[in-house]
């Protein structure tokens, strides 16, 4: 797939703050790193709820869809300890994430500040960034703890981030794999880019809504090759 745009296309020449989601955005969904986390989340839901695999899986995905993260749903509905959850589900093998020097160089060359805004935690983010080879590029990792566990796509998650770092949304861009996480950024004036999997990507652990390519006005650009998009940015 070539880079595609949802109208209206928008130039990135005015951008001074570059904000990146982490999972399935900075690394390709096809490496299936998040599938490991996804499996551990299912086990966690089974332990908490005593449901069988299929029922726990359905509940996990409904919480993910409806509350922004499964963690948020579990905190609201089951009063779990978020630190225990995060430490448990991120005990994974990071070796599927390969070094990506082309992406690293493209991000390094961007004019202005670079941030990570993730519903994961900082330890997980740093592990991914080290594998990619770009642990020294980003101004800050703003994680789920910094959001006080209220994740994207909730507006408060973005507002706290903007306030902490003095970010003017009108001169910032947000990159995310989930189109629902780009609604608020668009509404507050950010430029938005959805980073998608290749058209032939499929995985039994990934539901169709997670791969939806936005067609609405809240997504200005869509790409399945982030490094190339950043090199050739409009």
JSON list of C-alpha atoms in Angstrom, two decimals:
[
{"chain": "A", "resi": 1, "resn": "UNK", "atom": "CA", "xyz": [0.00, 0.00, 0.00]},
{"chain": "A", "resi": 2, "resn": "UNK", "atom": "CA", "xyz": [1.20, 3.49, -0.76]},
{"chain": "A", "resi": 3, "resn": "UNK", "atom": "CA", "xyz": [0.77, 6.30, 1.74]},
{"chain": "A", "resi": 4, "resn": "UNK", "atom": "CA", "xyz": [-2.81, 7.46, 1.61]},
{"chain": "A", "resi": 5, "resn": "UNK", "atom": "CA", "xyz": [-4.47, 10.61, 2.86]},
{"chain": "A", "resi": 6, "resn": "UNK", "atom": "CA", "xyz": [-7.94, 11.27, 4.21]},
{"chain": "A", "resi": 7, "resn": "UNK", "atom": "CA", "xyz": [-9.10, 14.68, 3.09]},
{"chain": "A", "resi": 8, "resn": "UNK", "atom": "CA", "xyz": [-8.14, 17.32, 3.79]},
{"chain": "A", "resi": 9, "resn": "UNK", "atom": "CA", "xyz": [-4.42, 16.61, 3.47]},
{"chain": "A", "resi": 10, "resn": "UNK", "atom": "CA", "xyz": [-2.39, 18.82, 5.75]},
{"chain": "A", "resi": 11, "resn": "UNK", "atom": "CA", "xyz": [1.20, 19.98, 5.56]},
{"chain": "A", "resi": 12, "resn": "UNK", "atom": "CA", "xyz": [3.57, 19.17, 8.41]},
{"chain": "A", "resi": 13, "resn": "UNK", "atom": "CA", "xyz": [5.85, 22.14, 7.69]},
{"chain": "A", "resi": 14, "resn": "UNK", "atom": "CA", "xyz": [4.56, 24.04, 10.75]},
{"chain": "A", "resi": 15, "resn": "UNK", "atom": "CA", "xyz": [5.09, 21.20, 13.25]},
{"chain": "A", "resi": 16, "resn": "UNK", "atom": "CA", "xyz": [7.32, 21.84, 16.26]},
{"chain": "A", "resi": 17, "resn": "UNK", "atom": "CA", "xyz": [6.19, 18.94, 18.53]},
{"chain": "A", "resi": 18, "resn": "UNK", "atom": "CA", "xyz": [6.05, 15.35, 17.24]},
{"chain": "A", "resi": 19, "resn": "UNK", "atom": "CA", "xyz": [3.97, 12.99, 19.38]},
{"chain": "A", "resi": 20, "resn": "UNK", "atom": "CA", "xyz": [4.14, 9.23, 18.80]},
{"chain": "A", "resi": 21, "resn": "UNK", "atom": "CA", "xyz": [2.13, 6.38, 20.18]},
{"chain": "A", "resi": 22, "resn": "UNK", "atom": "CA", "xyz": [4.32, 3.36, 20.91]},
{"chain": "A", "resi": 23, "resn": "UNK", "atom": "CA", "xyz": [2.72, -0.06, 20.36]},
{"chain": "A", "resi": 24, "resn": "UNK", "atom": "CA", "xyz": [1.99, -0.97, 16.74]},
{"chain": "A", "resi": 25, "resn": "UNK", "atom": "CA", "xyz": [3.11, 2.53, 15.73]},
{"chain": "A", "resi": 26, "resn": "UNK", "atom": "CA", "xyz": [6.87, 2.79, 16.25]},
{"chain": "A", "resi": 27, "resn": "UNK", "atom": "CA", "xyz": [7.28, -0.91, 15.55]},
{"chain": "A", "resi": 28, "resn": "UNK", "atom": "CA", "xyz": [5.29, -2.78, 12.89]},
{"chain": "A", "resi": 29, "resn": "UNK", "atom": "CA", "xyz": [2.21, -4.66, 14.02]},
{"chain": "A", "resi": 30, "resn": "UNK", "atom": "CA", "xyz": [3.49, -7.59, 11.96]},
{"chain": "A", "resi": 31, "resn": "UNK", "atom": "CA", "xyz": [6.23, -8.34, 14.52]},
{"chain": "A", "resi": 32, "resn": "UNK", "atom": "CA", "xyz": [3.36, -9.32, 16.84]},
{"chain": "A", "resi": 33, "resn": "UNK", "atom": "CA", "xyz": [5.01, -7.97, 19.99]},
{"chain": "A", "resi": 34, "resn": "UNK", "atom": "CA", "xyz": [1.68, -6.77, 21.28]},
{"chain": "A", "resi": 35, "resn": "UNK", "atom": "CA", "xyz": [0.25, -10.24, 20.76]},
{"chain": "A", "resi": 36, "resn": "UNK", "atom": "CA", "xyz": [2.44, -11.37, 23.67]},
{"chain": "A", "resi": 37, "resn": "UNK", "atom": "CA", "xyz": [0.99, -8.64, 25.88]},
{"chain": "A", "resi": 38, "resn": "UNK", "atom": "CA", "xyz": [-2.48, -9.45, 24.62]},
{"chain": "A", "resi": 39, "resn": "UNK", "atom": "CA", "xyz": [-2.09, -13.10, 25.66]},
{"chain": "A", "resi": 40, "resn": "UNK", "atom": "CA", "xyz": [-0.88, -12.12, 29.12]},
{"chain": "A", "resi": 41, "resn": "UNK", "atom": "CA", "xyz": [-3.81, -9.75, 29.51]},
{"chain": "A", "resi": 42, "resn": "UNK", "atom": "CA", "xyz": [-6.23, -12.57, 28.72]},
{"chain": "A", "resi": 43, "resn": "UNK", "atom": "CA", "xyz": [-4.61, -14.71, 31.41]},
{"chain": "A", "resi": 44, "resn": "UNK", "atom": "CA", "xyz": [-4.83, -11.81, 33.85]},
{"chain": "A", "resi": 45, "resn": "UNK", "atom": "CA", "xyz": [-8.54, -11.33, 33.13]},
{"chain": "A", "resi": 46, "resn": "UNK", "atom": "CA", "xyz": [-9.09, -15.07, 33.64]},
{"chain": "A", "resi": 47, "resn": "UNK", "atom": "CA", "xyz": [-7.35, -14.90, 37.02]},
{"chain": "A", "resi": 48, "resn": "UNK", "atom": "CA", "xyz": [-9.33, -11.87, 38.16]},
{"chain": "A", "resi": 49, "resn": "UNK", "atom": "CA", "xyz": [-12.76, -12.91, 36.92]},
{"chain": "A", "resi": 50, "resn": "UNK", "atom": "CA", "xyz": [-12.48, -16.74, 37.03]},
{"chain": "A", "resi": 51, "resn": "UNK", "atom": "CA", "xyz": [-13.98, -16.81, 33.54]},
{"chain": "A", "resi": 52, "resn": "UNK", "atom": "CA", "xyz": [-12.94, -19.39, 30.97]},
{"chain": "A", "resi": 53, "resn": "UNK", "atom": "CA", "xyz": [-10.67, -18.39, 28.11]},
{"chain": "A", "resi": 54, "resn": "UNK", "atom": "CA", "xyz": [-13.33, -17.40, 25.57]},
{"chain": "A", "resi": 55, "resn": "UNK", "atom": "CA", "xyz": [-15.42, -15.40, 28.03]},
{"chain": "A", "resi": 56, "resn": "UNK", "atom": "CA", "xyz": [-12.34, -13.68, 29.46]},
{"chain": "A", "resi": 57, "resn": "UNK", "atom": "CA", "xyz": [-11.16, -12.88, 25.95]},
{"chain": "A", "resi": 58, "resn": "UNK", "atom": "CA", "xyz": [-14.50, -11.30, 25.04]},
{"chain": "A", "resi": 59, "resn": "UNK", "atom": "CA", "xyz": [-14.48, -9.25, 28.25]},
{"chain": "A", "resi": 60, "resn": "UNK", "atom": "CA", "xyz": [-10.90, -8.13, 27.67]},
{"chain": "A", "resi": 61, "resn": "UNK", "atom": "CA", "xyz": [-11.65, -6.86, 24.19]},
{"chain": "A", "resi": 62, "resn": "UNK", "atom": "CA", "xyz": [-14.86, -5.15, 25.30]},
{"chain": "A", "resi": 63, "resn": "UNK", "atom": "CA", "xyz": [-12.96, -3.31, 28.05]},
{"chain": "A", "resi": 64, "resn": "UNK", "atom": "CA", "xyz": [-10.26, -2.36, 25.55]},
{"chain": "A", "resi": 65, "resn": "UNK", "atom": "CA", "xyz": [-12.85, -1.01, 23.14]},
{"chain": "A", "resi": 66, "resn": "UNK", "atom": "CA", "xyz": [-15.09, 0.73, 25.69]},
{"chain": "A", "resi": 67, "resn": "UNK", "atom": "CA", "xyz": [-12.64, 2.00, 28.32]},
{"chain": "A", "resi": 68, "resn": "UNK", "atom": "CA", "xyz": [-9.55, 2.75, 26.21]},
{"chain": "A", "resi": 69, "resn": "UNK", "atom": "CA", "xyz": [-7.52, -0.02, 27.87]},
{"chain": "A", "resi": 70, "resn": "UNK", "atom": "CA", "xyz": [-8.38, -3.34, 29.46]},
{"chain": "A", "resi": 71, "resn": "UNK", "atom": "CA", "xyz": [-6.57, -2.00, 32.53]},
{"chain": "A", "resi": 72, "resn": "UNK", "atom": "CA", "xyz": [-8.98, 0.90, 32.86]},
{"chain": "A", "resi": 73, "resn": "UNK", "atom": "CA", "xyz": [-11.94, -1.47, 32.66]},
{"chain": "A", "resi": 74, "resn": "UNK", "atom": "CA", "xyz": [-10.42, -3.80, 35.26]},
{"chain": "A", "resi": 75, "resn": "UNK", "atom": "CA", "xyz": [-9.70, -0.89, 37.59]},
{"chain": "A", "resi": 76, "resn": "UNK", "atom": "CA", "xyz": [-13.22, 0.48, 37.27]},
{"chain": "A", "resi": 77, "resn": "UNK", "atom": "CA", "xyz": [-15.05, -2.83, 37.41]},
{"chain": "A", "resi": 78, "resn": "UNK", "atom": "CA", "xyz": [-12.77, -5.03, 39.55]},
{"chain": "A", "resi": 79, "resn": "UNK", "atom": "CA", "xyz": [-10.58, -2.61, 41.54]},
{"chain": "A", "resi": 80, "resn": "UNK", "atom": "CA", "xyz": [-7.31, -4.28, 40.56]},
{"chain": "A", "resi": 81, "resn": "UNK", "atom": "CA", "xyz": [-3.82, -2.95, 41.39]},
{"chain": "A", "resi": 82, "resn": "UNK", "atom": "CA", "xyz": [-2.59, -1.22, 38.21]},
{"chain": "A", "resi": 83, "resn": "UNK", "atom": "CA", "xyz": [1.09, -1.65, 39.03]},
{"chain": "A", "resi": 84, "resn": "UNK", "atom": "CA", "xyz": [0.66, -5.41, 39.44]},
{"chain": "A", "resi": 85, "resn": "UNK", "atom": "CA", "xyz": [-1.20, -5.54, 36.13]},
{"chain": "A", "resi": 86, "resn": "UNK", "atom": "CA", "xyz": [1.44, -3.54, 34.24]},
{"chain": "A", "resi": 87, "resn": "UNK", "atom": "CA", "xyz": [4.35, -5.51, 35.66]},
{"chain": "A", "resi": 88, "resn": "UNK", "atom": "CA", "xyz": [2.61, -8.79, 34.81]},
{"chain": "A", "resi": 89, "resn": "UNK", "atom": "CA", "xyz": [1.52, -8.08, 31.24]},
{"chain": "A", "resi": 90, "resn": "UNK", "atom": "CA", "xyz": [4.83, -6.49, 30.21]},
{"chain": "A", "resi": 91, "resn": "UNK", "atom": "CA", "xyz": [6.94, -9.50, 31.27]},
{"chain": "A", "resi": 92, "resn": "UNK", "atom": "CA", "xyz": [7.52, -10.40, 27.62]},
{"chain": "A", "resi": 93, "resn": "UNK", "atom": "CA", "xyz": [10.27, -11.19, 25.10]},
{"chain": "A", "resi": 94, "resn": "UNK", "atom": "CA", "xyz": [11.24, -8.00, 23.23]},
{"chain": "A", "resi": 95, "resn": "UNK", "atom": "CA", "xyz": [13.45, -9.73, 20.66]},
{"chain": "A", "resi": 96, "resn": "UNK", "atom": "CA", "xyz": [10.78, -9.59, 17.89]},
{"chain": "A", "resi": 97, "resn": "UNK", "atom": "CA", "xyz": [11.39, -5.82, 17.69]},
{"chain": "A", "resi": 98, "resn": "UNK", "atom": "CA", "xyz": [14.25, -5.30, 15.27]},
{"chain": "A", "resi": 99, "resn": "UNK", "atom": "CA", "xyz": [16.55, -2.29, 15.12]},
{"chain": "A", "resi": 100, "resn": "UNK", "atom": "CA", "xyz": [15.20, 0.20, 12.58]},
{"chain": "A", "resi": 101, "resn": "UNK", "atom": "CA", "xyz": [17.98, 2.64, 11.67]},
{"chain": "A", "resi": 102, "resn": "UNK", "atom": "CA", "xyz": [15.96, 4.23, 8.84]},
{"chain": "A", "resi": 103, "resn": "UNK", "atom": "CA", "xyz": [13.14, 5.10, 11.24]},
{"chain": "A", "resi": 104, "resn": "UNK", "atom": "CA", "xyz": [15.56, 6.28, 13.90]},
{"chain": "A", "resi": 105, "resn": "UNK", "atom": "CA", "xyz": [17.30, 8.61, 11.46]},
{"chain": "A", "resi": 106, "resn": "UNK", "atom": "CA", "xyz": [13.97, 9.93, 10.16]},
{"chain": "A", "resi": 107, "resn": "UNK", "atom": "CA", "xyz": [12.76, 10.74, 13.68]},
{"chain": "A", "resi": 108, "resn": "UNK", "atom": "CA", "xyz": [16.11, 12.23, 14.70]},
{"chain": "A", "resi": 109, "resn": "UNK", "atom": "CA", "xyz": [15.97, 14.57, 11.68]},
{"chain": "A", "resi": 110, "resn": "UNK", "atom": "CA", "xyz": [12.57, 16.02, 12.60]},
{"chain": "A", "resi": 111, "resn": "UNK", "atom": "CA", "xyz": [12.71, 19.70, 13.56]},
{"chain": "A", "resi": 112, "resn": "UNK", "atom": "CA", "xyz": [11.53, 20.20, 17.13]},
{"chain": "A", "resi": 113, "resn": "UNK", "atom": "CA", "xyz": [10.71, 18.07, 20.15]},
{"chain": "A", "resi": 114, "resn": "UNK", "atom": "CA", "xyz": [9.73, 14.39, 20.03]},
{"chain": "A", "resi": 115, "resn": "UNK", "atom": "CA", "xyz": [7.50, 12.67, 22.59]},
{"chain": "A", "resi": 116, "resn": "UNK", "atom": "CA", "xyz": [6.01, 9.26, 23.31]},
{"chain": "A", "resi": 117, "resn": "UNK", "atom": "CA", "xyz": [2.36, 9.26, 24.46]},
{"chain": "A", "resi": 118, "resn": "UNK", "atom": "CA", "xyz": [1.48, 5.68, 25.35]},
{"chain": "A", "resi": 119, "resn": "UNK", "atom": "CA", "xyz": [-1.18, 3.73, 27.22]},
{"chain": "A", "resi": 120, "resn": "UNK", "atom": "CA", "xyz": [1.64, 1.38, 28.23]},
{"chain": "A", "resi": 121, "resn": "UNK", "atom": "CA", "xyz": [4.18, 2.14, 30.93]},
{"chain": "A", "resi": 122, "resn": "UNK", "atom": "CA", "xyz": [7.59, 3.76, 30.75]},
{"chain": "A", "resi": 123, "resn": "UNK", "atom": "CA", "xyz": [9.53, 0.54, 31.37]},
{"chain": "A", "resi": 124, "resn": "UNK", "atom": "CA", "xyz": [7.81, -1.13, 28.44]},
{"chain": "A", "resi": 125, "resn": "UNK", "atom": "CA", "xyz": [8.38, 1.91, 26.24]},
{"chain": "A", "resi": 126, "resn": "UNK", "atom": "CA", "xyz": [12.09, 2.07, 27.07]},
{"chain": "A", "resi": 127, "resn": "UNK", "atom": "CA", "xyz": [12.49, -1.63, 26.29]},
{"chain": "A", "resi": 128, "resn": "UNK", "atom": "CA", "xyz": [10.94, -1.08, 22.85]},
{"chain": "A", "resi": 129, "resn": "UNK", "atom": "CA", "xyz": [12.94, 2.07, 22.15]},
{"chain": "A", "resi": 130, "resn": "UNK", "atom": "CA", "xyz": [16.21, 0.34, 23.05]},
{"chain": "A", "resi": 131, "resn": "UNK", "atom": "CA", "xyz": [15.41, -2.45, 20.58]},
{"chain": "A", "resi": 132, "resn": "UNK", "atom": "CA", "xyz": [14.61, 0.09, 17.85]},
{"chain": "A", "resi": 133, "resn": "UNK", "atom": "CA", "xyz": [17.79, 2.02, 18.61]},
{"chain": "A", "resi": 134, "resn": "UNK", "atom": "CA", "xyz": [16.19, 5.34, 19.56]},
{"chain": "A", "resi": 135, "resn": "UNK", "atom": "CA", "xyz": [16.14, 5.48, 23.36]},
{"chain": "A", "resi": 136, "resn": "UNK", "atom": "CA", "xyz": [17.97, 8.83, 23.32]},
{"chain": "A", "resi": 137, "resn": "UNK", "atom": "CA", "xyz": [15.77, 10.72, 20.86]},
{"chain": "A", "resi": 138, "resn": "UNK", "atom": "CA", "xyz": [12.61, 11.49, 22.81]},
{"chain": "A", "resi": 139, "resn": "UNK", "atom": "CA", "xyz": [12.10, 14.42, 25.12]},
{"chain": "A", "resi": 140, "resn": "UNK", "atom": "CA", "xyz": [9.83, 12.42, 27.40]},
{"chain": "A", "resi": 141, "resn": "UNK", "atom": "CA", "xyz": [7.75, 9.24, 27.63]},
{"chain": "A", "resi": 142, "resn": "UNK", "atom": "CA", "xyz": [4.30, 10.18, 28.90]},
{"chain": "A", "resi": 143, "resn": "UNK", "atom": "CA", "xyz": [2.85, 6.89, 30.05]},
{"chain": "A", "resi": 144, "resn": "UNK", "atom": "CA", "xyz": [-0.30, 5.48, 31.63]},
{"chain": "A", "resi": 145, "resn": "UNK", "atom": "CA", "xyz": [0.90, 6.35, 35.14]},
{"chain": "A", "resi": 146, "resn": "UNK", "atom": "CA", "xyz": [1.44, 9.99, 34.11]},
{"chain": "A", "resi": 147, "resn": "UNK", "atom": "CA", "xyz": [-2.14, 9.89, 32.80]},
{"chain": "A", "resi": 148, "resn": "UNK", "atom": "CA", "xyz": [-3.24, 8.76, 36.29]},
{"chain": "A", "resi": 149, "resn": "UNK", "atom": "CA", "xyz": [-4.43, 5.59, 34.53]},
{"chain": "A", "resi": 150, "resn": "UNK", "atom": "CA", "xyz": [-7.08, 7.39, 32.44]},
{"chain": "A", "resi": 151, "resn": "UNK", "atom": "CA", "xyz": [-5.90, 6.45, 28.94]},
{"chain": "A", "resi": 152, "resn": "UNK", "atom": "CA", "xyz": [-6.27, 7.64, 25.41]},
{"chain": "A", "resi": 153, "resn": "UNK", "atom": "CA", "xyz": [-8.79, 8.23, 23.88]},
{"chain": "A", "resi": 154, "resn": "UNK", "atom": "CA", "xyz": [-10.09, 10.16, 26.95]},
{"chain": "A", "resi": 155, "resn": "UNK", "atom": "CA", "xyz": [-9.52, 13.90, 26.56]},
{"chain": "A", "resi": 156, "resn": "UNK", "atom": "CA", "xyz": [-7.97, 14.21, 30.03]},
{"chain": "A", "resi": 157, "resn": "UNK", "atom": "CA", "xyz": [-5.09, 11.97, 28.93]},
{"chain": "A", "resi": 158, "resn": "UNK", "atom": "CA", "xyz": [-4.12, 14.48, 26.26]},
{"chain": "A", "resi": 159, "resn": "UNK", "atom": "CA", "xyz": [-4.86, 17.62, 28.28]},
{"chain": "A", "resi": 160, "resn": "UNK", "atom": "CA", "xyz": [-2.49, 16.59, 31.06]},
{"chain": "A", "resi": 161, "resn": "UNK", "atom": "CA", "xyz": [0.22, 15.82, 28.53]},
{"chain": "A", "resi": 162, "resn": "UNK", "atom": "CA", "xyz": [-0.18, 19.18, 26.75]},
{"chain": "A", "resi": 163, "resn": "UNK", "atom": "CA", "xyz": [-0.12, 21.10, 30.03]},
{"chain": "A", "resi": 164, "resn": "UNK", "atom": "CA", "xyz": [2.94, 19.32, 31.42]},
{"chain": "A", "resi": 165, "resn": "UNK", "atom": "CA", "xyz": [5.04, 19.99, 28.34]},
{"chain": "A", "resi": 166, "resn": "UNK", "atom": "CA", "xyz": [3.61, 23.30, 27.17]},
{"chain": "A", "resi": 167, "resn": "UNK", "atom": "CA", "xyz": [2.45, 21.86, 23.87]},
{"chain": "A", "resi": 168, "resn": "UNK", "atom": "CA", "xyz": [0.41, 24.00, 21.48]},
{"chain": "A", "resi": 169, "resn": "UNK", "atom": "CA", "xyz": [-1.80, 21.51, 19.63]},
{"chain": "A", "resi": 170, "resn": "UNK", "atom": "CA", "xyz": [-1.90, 23.75, 16.56]},
{"chain": "A", "resi": 171, "resn": "UNK", "atom": "CA", "xyz": [1.81, 23.14, 15.98]},
{"chain": "A", "resi": 172, "resn": "UNK", "atom": "CA", "xyz": [1.87, 19.47, 17.01]},
{"chain": "A", "resi": 173, "resn": "UNK", "atom": "CA", "xyz": [1.21, 16.17, 15.23]},
{"chain": "A", "resi": 174, "resn": "UNK", "atom": "CA", "xyz": [-0.05, 12.88, 16.69]},
{"chain": "A", "resi": 175, "resn": "UNK", "atom": "CA", "xyz": [0.84, 9.45, 15.26]},
{"chain": "A", "resi": 176, "resn": "UNK", "atom": "CA", "xyz": [-1.26, 6.48, 16.41]},
{"chain": "A", "resi": 177, "resn": "UNK", "atom": "CA", "xyz": [-2.35, 3.10, 15.06]},
{"chain": "A", "resi": 178, "resn": "UNK", "atom": "CA", "xyz": [-5.90, 3.38, 16.47]},
{"chain": "A", "resi": 179, "resn": "UNK", "atom": "CA", "xyz": [-8.07, 5.88, 14.68]},
{"chain": "A", "resi": 180, "resn": "UNK", "atom": "CA", "xyz": [-10.20, 6.47, 17.80]},
{"chain": "A", "resi": 181, "resn": "UNK", "atom": "CA", "xyz": [-7.10, 7.80, 19.54]},
{"chain": "A", "resi": 182, "resn": "UNK", "atom": "CA", "xyz": [-6.85, 10.55, 16.91]},
{"chain": "A", "resi": 183, "resn": "UNK", "atom": "CA", "xyz": [-10.32, 12.03, 17.46]},
{"chain": "A", "resi": 184, "resn": "UNK", "atom": "CA", "xyz": [-9.37, 14.25, 20.41]},
{"chain": "A", "resi": 185, "resn": "UNK", "atom": "CA", "xyz": [-6.04, 15.34, 18.85]},
{"chain": "A", "resi": 186, "resn": "UNK", "atom": "CA", "xyz": [-7.93, 16.43, 15.75]},
{"chain": "A", "resi": 187, "resn": "UNK", "atom": "CA", "xyz": [-10.60, 18.20, 17.78]},
{"chain": "A", "resi": 188, "resn": "UNK", "atom": "CA", "xyz": [-8.03, 20.27, 19.68]},
{"chain": "A", "resi": 189, "resn": "UNK", "atom": "CA", "xyz": [-6.18, 21.28, 16.52]},
{"chain": "A", "resi": 190, "resn": "UNK", "atom": "CA", "xyz": [-3.37, 18.75, 16.06]},
{"chain": "A", "resi": 191, "resn": "UNK", "atom": "CA", "xyz": [-2.40, 17.29, 12.72]},
{"chain": "A", "resi": 192, "resn": "UNK", "atom": "CA", "xyz": [-3.07, 13.54, 12.82]},
{"chain": "A", "resi": 193, "resn": "UNK", "atom": "CA", "xyz": [-1.46, 10.51, 11.18]},
{"chain": "A", "resi": 194, "resn": "UNK", "atom": "CA", "xyz": [-2.78, 6.95, 11.46]},
{"chain": "A", "resi": 195, "resn": "UNK", "atom": "CA", "xyz": [-0.05, 4.31, 11.19]},
{"chain": "A", "resi": 196, "resn": "UNK", "atom": "CA", "xyz": [-1.65, 1.13, 9.87]},
{"chain": "A", "resi": 197, "resn": "UNK", "atom": "CA", "xyz": [-0.66, -2.47, 9.22]},
{"chain": "A", "resi": 198, "resn": "UNK", "atom": "CA", "xyz": [-0.25, -3.71, 5.68]},
{"chain": "A", "resi": 199, "resn": "UNK", "atom": "CA", "xyz": [-3.46, -4.54, 3.85]},
{"chain": "A", "resi": 200, "resn": "UNK", "atom": "CA", "xyz": [-2.80, -8.28, 4.06]},
{"chain": "A", "resi": 201, "resn": "UNK", "atom": "CA", "xyz": [-2.12, -8.32, 7.82]},
{"chain": "A", "resi": 202, "resn": "UNK", "atom": "CA", "xyz": [-4.38, -10.56, 9.90]},
{"chain": "A", "resi": 203, "resn": "UNK", "atom": "CA", "xyz": [-3.98, -12.17, 13.31]},
{"chain": "A", "resi": 204, "resn": "UNK", "atom": "CA", "xyz": [-6.39, -14.28, 15.33]},
{"chain": "A", "resi": 205, "resn": "UNK", "atom": "CA", "xyz": [-5.85, -12.08, 18.38]},
{"chain": "A", "resi": 206, "resn": "UNK", "atom": "CA", "xyz": [-6.65, -8.84, 16.55]},
{"chain": "A", "resi": 207, "resn": "UNK", "atom": "CA", "xyz": [-10.24, -7.76, 16.01]},
{"chain": "A", "resi": 208, "resn": "UNK", "atom": "CA", "xyz": [-11.37, -5.94, 12.89]},
{"chain": "A", "resi": 209, "resn": "UNK", "atom": "CA", "xyz": [-11.96, -2.62, 14.69]},
{"chain": "A", "resi": 210, "resn": "UNK", "atom": "CA", "xyz": [-8.28, -2.56, 15.76]},
{"chain": "A", "resi": 211, "resn": "UNK", "atom": "CA", "xyz": [-7.25, -2.50, 12.10]},
{"chain": "A", "resi": 212, "resn": "UNK", "atom": "CA", "xyz": [-9.83, 0.01, 10.89]},
{"chain": "A", "resi": 213, "resn": "UNK", "atom": "CA", "xyz": [-8.41, 2.63, 8.55]},
{"chain": "A", "resi": 214, "resn": "UNK", "atom": "CA", "xyz": [-10.10, 5.91, 9.23]},
{"chain": "A", "resi": 215, "resn": "UNK", "atom": "CA", "xyz": [-12.08, 7.60, 6.50]},
{"chain": "A", "resi": 216, "resn": "UNK", "atom": "CA", "xyz": [-13.29, 10.56, 8.56]},
{"chain": "A", "resi": 217, "resn": "UNK", "atom": "CA", "xyz": [-11.98, 14.11, 8.90]},
{"chain": "A", "resi": 218, "resn": "UNK", "atom": "CA", "xyz": [-10.16, 13.37, 12.18]},
{"chain": "A", "resi": 219, "resn": "UNK", "atom": "CA", "xyz": [-7.32, 11.62, 10.31]},
{"chain": "A", "resi": 220, "resn": "UNK", "atom": "CA", "xyz": [-5.31, 13.79, 7.94]},
{"chain": "A", "resi": 221, "resn": "UNK", "atom": "CA", "xyz": [-2.84, 11.16, 6.77]},
{"chain": "A", "resi": 222, "resn": "UNK", "atom": "CA", "xyz": [-2.61, 7.35, 6.74]},
{"chain": "A", "resi": 223, "resn": "UNK", "atom": "CA", "xyz": [0.61, 5.40, 6.21]},
{"chain": "A", "resi": 224, "resn": "UNK", "atom": "CA", "xyz": [1.83, 1.83, 6.50]},
{"chain": "A", "resi": 225, "resn": "UNK", "atom": "CA", "xyz": [5.49, 2.93, 6.32]},
{"chain": "A", "resi": 226, "resn": "UNK", "atom": "CA", "xyz": [6.28, 5.43, 9.08]},
{"chain": "A", "resi": 227, "resn": "UNK", "atom": "CA", "xyz": [9.95, 5.85, 8.18]},
{"chain": "A", "resi": 228, "resn": "UNK", "atom": "CA", "xyz": [9.13, 6.71, 4.58]},
{"chain": "A", "resi": 229, "resn": "UNK", "atom": "CA", "xyz": [6.31, 9.02, 5.61]},
{"chain": "A", "resi": 230, "resn": "UNK", "atom": "CA", "xyz": [8.65, 10.96, 7.90]},
{"chain": "A", "resi": 231, "resn": "UNK", "atom": "CA", "xyz": [11.36, 11.20, 5.24]},
{"chain": "A", "resi": 232, "resn": "UNK", "atom": "CA", "xyz": [8.90, 12.40, 2.60]},
{"chain": "A", "resi": 233, "resn": "UNK", "atom": "CA", "xyz": [6.61, 14.34, 4.96]},
{"chain": "A", "resi": 234, "resn": "UNK", "atom": "CA", "xyz": [4.27, 16.76, 3.23]}
]
